[in-house]
XYZ file of C-alpha atoms in Angstrom:
429
model
C 22.398 1.313 -5.308
C 20.599 0.213 -8.499
C 21.843 1.642 -11.759
C 19.444 3.976 -13.610
C 18.835 1.253 -16.179
C 17.779 -1.166 -13.389
C 15.112 1.161 -12.047
C 11.518 0.823 -13.298
C 10.868 2.645 -16.591
C 7.908 4.965 -16.953
C 5.322 4.255 -19.651
C 3.592 7.095 -21.403
C 0.004 7.788 -20.290
C -1.388 6.540 -23.598
C 0.916 3.543 -23.797
C -0.416 0.038 -24.138
C 1.056 -1.448 -20.951
C 0.992 -0.836 -17.242
C 3.456 -1.459 -14.403
C 2.101 -5.015 -14.086
C 2.553 -5.680 -17.782
C -1.182 -5.873 -18.512
C -2.564 -4.469 -21.756
C -4.054 -0.991 -21.639
C -6.082 0.215 -24.675
C -5.165 3.529 -26.161
C -8.080 5.974 -25.768
C -8.682 6.282 -29.529
C -8.556 2.524 -30.120
C -10.825 1.878 -27.167
C -13.272 4.500 -28.374
C -13.439 2.854 -31.838
C -13.951 -0.600 -30.365
C -16.650 0.601 -27.967
C -18.389 2.535 -30.743
C -18.420 -0.466 -33.075
C -19.714 -2.804 -30.355
C -22.334 -0.289 -29.168
C -23.405 0.422 -32.737
C -23.791 -3.295 -33.468
C -25.765 -3.832 -30.281
C -27.952 -0.768 -30.954
C -28.584 -1.801 -34.569
C -29.569 -5.276 -33.399
C -31.993 -3.861 -30.866
C -33.511 -1.460 -33.373
C -33.834 -4.234 -35.942
C -35.443 -6.546 -33.442
C -37.897 -3.880 -32.353
C -38.637 -3.046 -35.957
C -39.334 -6.680 -36.761
C -41.596 -6.928 -33.779
C -43.469 -3.791 -34.942
C -43.900 -5.204 -38.431
C -45.280 -8.472 -37.049
C -47.714 -6.525 -34.881
C -48.790 -4.378 -37.815
C -49.309 -7.391 -40.093
C -51.238 -9.146 -37.364
C -53.515 -6.163 -36.990
C -53.918 -5.783 -40.766
C -54.761 -9.458 -41.047
C -57.465 -9.037 -38.399
C -58.891 -6.021 -40.225
C -58.860 -7.850 -43.563
C -60.531 -10.890 -42.011
C -63.207 -8.654 -40.468
C -64.011 -7.012 -43.821
C -63.881 -10.291 -45.689
C -66.321 -11.777 -43.242
C -68.733 -8.866 -43.831
C -68.494 -9.412 -47.600
C -69.104 -13.123 -47.142
C -72.268 -12.454 -45.058
C -73.590 -10.136 -47.765
C -72.981 -12.761 -50.412
C -74.771 -15.399 -48.380
C -77.833 -13.164 -48.182
C -77.980 -12.988 -51.944
C -76.643 -9.486 -52.187
C -74.459 -9.902 -55.235
C -74.651 -6.371 -56.519
C -71.257 -4.792 -56.127
C -72.468 -1.540 -54.539
C -74.350 -3.441 -51.900
C -71.479 -5.775 -51.143
C -69.004 -2.929 -50.877
C -71.360 -0.926 -48.743
C -71.779 -3.777 -46.271
C -68.007 -4.314 -46.064
C -67.395 -0.611 -45.307
C -64.107 -0.701 -47.152
C -63.932 3.065 -47.213
C -63.293 3.032 -43.458
C -60.022 1.247 -44.145
C -58.637 4.410 -45.742
C -59.572 6.386 -42.637
C -57.602 3.891 -40.553
C -54.552 4.274 -42.766
C -54.946 1.196 -44.899
C -54.962 0.828 -48.635
C -57.049 -2.010 -49.986
C -57.741 -3.857 -53.180
C -60.637 -6.234 -53.857
C -60.080 -8.469 -56.845
C -62.003 -11.308 -58.475
C -60.726 -14.322 -60.283
C -62.989 -14.890 -63.345
C -64.385 -18.422 -63.275
C -63.996 -18.910 -67.014
C -60.921 -16.976 -68.092
C -59.210 -17.190 -64.698
C -58.091 -13.607 -65.114
C -57.900 -11.173 -62.241
C -60.368 -8.317 -62.255
C -60.201 -5.426 -59.848
C -63.578 -4.926 -58.260
C -62.593 -2.026 -56.002
C -59.339 -0.372 -54.840
C -58.406 2.577 -52.687
C -55.902 3.802 -55.281
C -54.282 2.797 -58.506
C -50.916 2.169 -56.857
C -49.835 -1.374 -56.249
C -49.874 -2.548 -52.642
C -46.570 -3.440 -51.004
C -46.528 -6.932 -49.486
C -50.257 -6.902 -48.549
C -52.093 -9.410 -46.387
C -54.768 -11.353 -48.202
C -58.128 -12.893 -47.361
C -59.643 -15.264 -49.961
C -63.456 -15.677 -50.251
C -65.408 -18.143 -52.358
C -68.625 -16.435 -53.593
C -71.108 -17.984 -56.106
C -68.641 -19.927 -58.215
C -66.109 -17.116 -58.009
C -63.052 -16.435 -55.925
C -62.641 -12.984 -54.423
C -59.495 -11.793 -52.668
C -59.266 -8.815 -50.297
C -55.767 -7.415 -50.036
C -54.880 -4.895 -47.354
C -51.632 -3.007 -46.613
C -50.763 0.210 -44.687
C -50.678 3.321 -46.828
C -47.306 4.375 -45.293
C -45.868 0.904 -45.495
C -45.176 -1.664 -42.843
C -42.171 0.148 -41.392
C -42.258 3.495 -39.601
C -39.548 5.241 -41.601
C -39.527 8.470 -39.596
C -39.483 6.550 -36.304
C -36.712 4.328 -37.569
C -34.647 7.409 -38.504
C -35.199 8.921 -35.081
C -34.206 5.703 -33.344
C -31.103 5.393 -35.510
C -30.064 8.976 -34.813
C -30.655 8.580 -31.098
C -28.757 5.264 -31.073
C -25.856 6.860 -32.970
C -25.764 9.703 -30.458
C -25.595 7.306 -27.532
C -22.913 5.237 -29.268
C -20.807 8.334 -29.741
C -21.425 9.389 -26.147
C -20.453 5.939 -24.863
C -17.312 5.880 -27.051
C -16.288 9.300 -25.752
C -16.900 8.193 -22.183
C -14.809 5.046 -22.739
C -11.953 7.088 -24.267
C -12.122 9.555 -21.368
C -12.054 6.744 -18.801
C -9.174 5.058 -20.646
C -7.265 8.353 -20.547
C -7.911 8.716 -16.826
C -6.820 5.114 -16.149
C -3.695 5.583 -18.228
C -2.902 8.820 -16.403
C -3.498 7.108 -13.031
C -1.238 4.215 -14.067
C 1.439 6.617 -15.212
C 1.200 8.490 -11.902
C 1.383 5.208 -10.012
C 4.404 4.223 -12.070
C 6.020 7.583 -11.304
C 5.415 7.083 -7.590
C 6.863 3.578 -7.765
C 9.919 4.968 -9.546
C 10.338 7.625 -6.887
C 9.854 5.129 -4.072
C 12.387 2.783 -5.676
C 14.826 5.681 -6.041
C 14.323 6.829 -2.451
C 14.592 3.286 -1.155
C 17.817 2.768 -3.078
C 19.175 6.076 -1.764
C 18.267 5.219 1.833
C 19.718 1.718 1.414
C 22.944 3.176 0.092
C 23.040 5.847 2.823
C 22.522 3.242 5.552
C 25.193 0.974 4.108
C 27.727 3.765 3.728
C 26.913 5.147 7.190
C 27.290 1.768 8.897
C 30.532 1.077 7.000
C 32.132 4.446 7.763
C 31.138 4.356 11.395
C 33.001 1.087 11.869
C 36.378 2.852 11.727
C 35.668 5.468 14.464
C 34.199 2.747 16.689
C 37.280 0.579 16.136
C 39.539 3.469 16.977
C 37.624 4.322 20.161
C 37.850 0.696 21.304
C 41.541 0.543 20.413
C 42.488 3.740 22.197
C 40.352 2.868 25.197
C 42.284 -0.398 25.559
C 45.565 1.376 24.980
C 44.789 4.005 27.540
C 43.719 1.356 30.049
C 47.010 -0.545 29.613
C 49.112 2.617 29.859
C 47.424 3.722 33.074
C 47.469 0.307 34.666
C 49.140 0.549 38.101
C 49.550 4.301 37.807
C 46.081 5.347 38.862
C 44.453 4.047 42.030
C 41.050 5.632 41.353
C 38.630 2.757 40.725
C 36.125 5.048 39.034
C 38.694 5.859 36.342
C 39.223 2.150 35.709
C 35.461 1.540 35.642
C 35.035 4.415 33.183
C 37.775 3.070 30.911
C 36.262 -0.400 31.038
C 32.813 1.004 30.278
C 34.257 3.013 27.371
C 35.850 -0.109 25.906
C 32.704 -2.174 26.355
C 30.475 0.390 24.680
C 32.896 0.815 21.799
C 32.884 -2.977 21.357
C 29.094 -3.025 21.504
C 28.958 -0.236 18.914
C 31.147 -2.346 16.602
C 28.840 -5.331 17.033
C 25.777 -3.168 16.365
C 27.264 -1.664 13.217
C 28.330 -5.116 12.024
C 24.798 -6.439 12.488
C 23.296 -3.426 10.755
C 25.523 -4.035 7.752
C 24.523 -7.669 7.733
C 20.831 -6.779 7.927
C 21.062 -4.306 5.037
C 22.804 -6.920 2.879
C 20.724 -9.868 4.112
C 18.471 -9.977 1.028
C 21.363 -10.003 -1.451
C 23.400 -13.195 -2.149
C 27.042 -12.941 -1.252
C 28.059 -15.894 -3.421
C 26.700 -18.385 -5.902
C 23.210 -19.579 -5.132
C 23.364 -23.353 -5.369
C 22.586 -26.557 -3.540
C 24.590 -26.271 -0.314
C 25.431 -29.016 2.163
C 23.894 -27.834 5.380
C 25.570 -30.593 7.405
C 29.051 -29.560 6.239
C 28.316 -25.856 6.772
C 27.034 -26.518 10.291
C 30.033 -28.732 11.116
C 32.435 -25.913 10.146
C 30.402 -23.375 12.134
C 30.340 -25.520 15.266
C 34.123 -25.730 15.064
C 34.370 -21.970 14.976
C 31.917 -21.598 17.871
C 33.529 -24.310 20.011
C 34.803 -21.785 22.573
C 31.518 -19.928 23.262
C 29.662 -23.309 23.324
C 32.105 -24.660 25.895
C 31.927 -21.436 27.902
C 28.132 -21.746 28.055
C 28.389 -25.408 29.043
C 26.046 -26.300 26.206
C 25.619 -29.593 24.408
C 24.735 -29.468 20.729
C 22.970 -32.440 19.114
C 22.787 -32.473 15.309
C 20.404 -34.708 13.406
C 20.071 -35.319 9.646
C 19.981 -32.052 7.709
C 18.757 -31.964 4.082
C 20.497 -29.672 1.617
C 19.125 -26.223 0.764
C 19.377 -23.852 -2.176
C 21.121 -20.687 -0.987
C 24.568 -19.102 -1.081
C 27.003 -20.497 1.435
C 27.861 -17.217 3.287
C 24.239 -16.446 4.139
C 23.554 -20.071 5.049
C 26.367 -19.852 7.572
C 25.007 -16.541 8.876
C 21.587 -18.100 9.456
C 22.864 -20.905 11.661
C 25.411 -18.643 13.372
C 22.641 -16.249 14.419
C 20.383 -19.137 15.505
C 23.100 -20.824 17.645
C 24.360 -17.549 19.157
C 20.795 -16.606 20.013
C 20.312 -19.964 21.752
C 23.605 -19.576 23.651
C 22.697 -16.057 24.676
C 19.071 -16.522 25.714
C 18.703 -20.261 26.294
C 20.408 -20.358 29.660
C 18.239 -21.636 32.469
C 18.516 -23.588 35.674
C 19.667 -26.743 33.851
C 22.520 -27.391 31.472
C 21.818 -25.919 28.040
C 21.003 -28.382 25.291
C 20.623 -27.360 21.674
C 19.007 -29.777 19.207
C 19.345 -29.131 15.463
C 17.356 -31.186 12.964
C 15.716 -30.837 9.561
C 13.163 -32.474 7.313
C 12.115 -31.953 3.723
C 8.505 -31.290 2.766
C 7.963 -31.046 -0.984
C 9.997 -28.194 -2.453
C 10.915 -26.814 0.971
C 13.019 -27.982 3.878
C 12.465 -27.015 7.499
C 15.263 -26.756 10.043
C 14.535 -26.709 13.766
C 16.922 -25.266 16.348
C 15.513 -26.094 19.816
C 16.813 -25.332 23.293
C 15.650 -26.145 26.799
C 15.869 -22.566 28.023
C 13.103 -20.355 29.452
C 11.523 -19.855 26.029
C 9.590 -16.855 24.683
C 5.992 -16.043 25.489
C 3.611 -16.408 22.558
C 2.755 -12.695 22.565
C 6.410 -11.795 21.899
C 7.335 -14.465 19.336
C 6.648 -12.187 16.382
C 8.169 -9.073 17.965
C 11.599 -10.614 18.476
C 12.093 -10.662 14.698
C 11.875 -6.871 14.459
C 14.992 -4.728 14.163
C 16.393 -3.617 17.534
C 13.604 -5.500 19.336
C 14.765 -7.004 22.607
C 12.698 -8.541 25.384
C 14.870 -6.980 28.089
C 17.028 -3.890 28.223
C 19.928 -5.732 29.818
C 22.013 -8.650 28.652
C 23.911 -9.290 25.437
C 22.910 -8.970 21.822
C 22.089 -6.091 19.490
C 18.459 -6.949 18.797
C 19.189 -7.399 15.062
C 20.180 -11.054 14.833
C 16.754 -12.627 14.381
C 15.774 -9.828 11.979
C 18.817 -10.780 9.844
C 17.822 -14.393 9.993
C 14.245 -13.809 8.872
C 15.264 -11.408 6.103
C 17.691 -13.967 4.656
C 15.035 -16.716 4.831
C 12.327 -14.585 3.233
C 14.672 -13.390 0.438
C 14.977 -17.064 -0.651
C 11.217 -17.569 -0.595
C 11.224 -19.155 2.855
C 10.245 -18.030 6.342
C 11.279 -18.098 9.993
C 9.251 -18.277 13.171
C 9.344 -19.357 16.790
C 7.515 -22.246 18.442
C 7.371 -23.692 21.935
C 9.017 -27.051 22.426
C 6.896 -29.788 24.066
C 9.137 -29.891 27.174
C 9.482 -26.127 27.444
C 12.096 -23.891 25.949
C 12.100 -22.378 22.486
C 12.239 -23.751 18.956
C 13.356 -21.658 15.995
C 11.981 -22.983 12.695
C 13.608 -22.021 9.372
C 12.051 -22.768 5.995
C 14.310 -22.697 2.921
C 14.105 -24.047 -0.657
C 15.055 -27.711 -0.754
C 18.237 -28.659 -2.520
C 16.855 -31.889 -4.010
C 13.276 -32.485 -5.130
C 11.631 -35.726 -3.945
C 11.134 -38.415 -6.645
C 7.375 -37.728 -6.897
C 7.997 -34.043 -7.555
C 10.613 -34.787 -10.217
C 8.226 -37.158 -12.058
C 5.498 -34.541 -12.038
């Protein structure tokens, strides 16, 4: 069972990290960042719109000034040089009604001084547009500007206030969302912690249960054998002998089942140093230990070249023991059993193939046989855990295990494990 320090730690809802280690903004920090970005964007939009409005206003004022200047020029061409007549034809007074201030000045031909001919007010115009006219050896200039200025100050204030309001609203929304996300991540982290704790508890319970049940099963098998030997020749009832034999068999089967359950629970944990192991040497030792069951099954085992793999030696031995025992148990057919074991390296992985010439497994059941307690038939030997142990060991190393059909019939078990030695091309890269 993992120690409390090994279990996942819980981050605070406002913390900067999540279970995956990714950065999470604190609500206040996120609100400030969103407000600054939104304010900058809003200010840019308002400024752009304001500049566009100023250009439109100047364009309109230029058109108005050109229209009035043209009227003055027509009057001058007709010989109307009296100021009242010129001003009357230009209708400059209408400019004030349209919100414009104007100023008509003349550049004296001799002194080159500016003289104000007519003006809407005594105040100086702010950045006016100008139209220059040449009239009878004199230069007149009509200057026009809006009375309230080129910018709409009140409208600009309203836009700024509205933009500020939306920036604050957006910042509050971002902070609220960040708080919700942080709370959701904290809740997810809490659930992960609870699941990890429950998983560790169940793992520990299963291990302890399987371990402690081994002793009662061993005692039942021992006393069943002892009772059978003590009653041998003293009881003629065959049913009693059958019952004692059945009791001993079931006690033995229970021991095998508990042993495989323990192996399955510990299959994802190394039981020794993880290093580059010699598969050929491990298999040679294993075949020596399994010589009796191989001979009893009348099987012939052919071993080809086997690349090394990175794994701990005990689990490597378990993998091939399960594979060979499974072939001996289920590979029996009408012909003598033949088991072929070979391997080949492909990049950073190595694949081992254990093939037999038995009846094989239908494609629909090739994935099911790797489940715990999954058996294709109710009778026969085996606990239904062996292939599940094999796959769990392979997957815990980053590999995999699956079944294939051999070209000539039968079954092929394929194991994929990390390669012990990288090919030259991989080492150079």
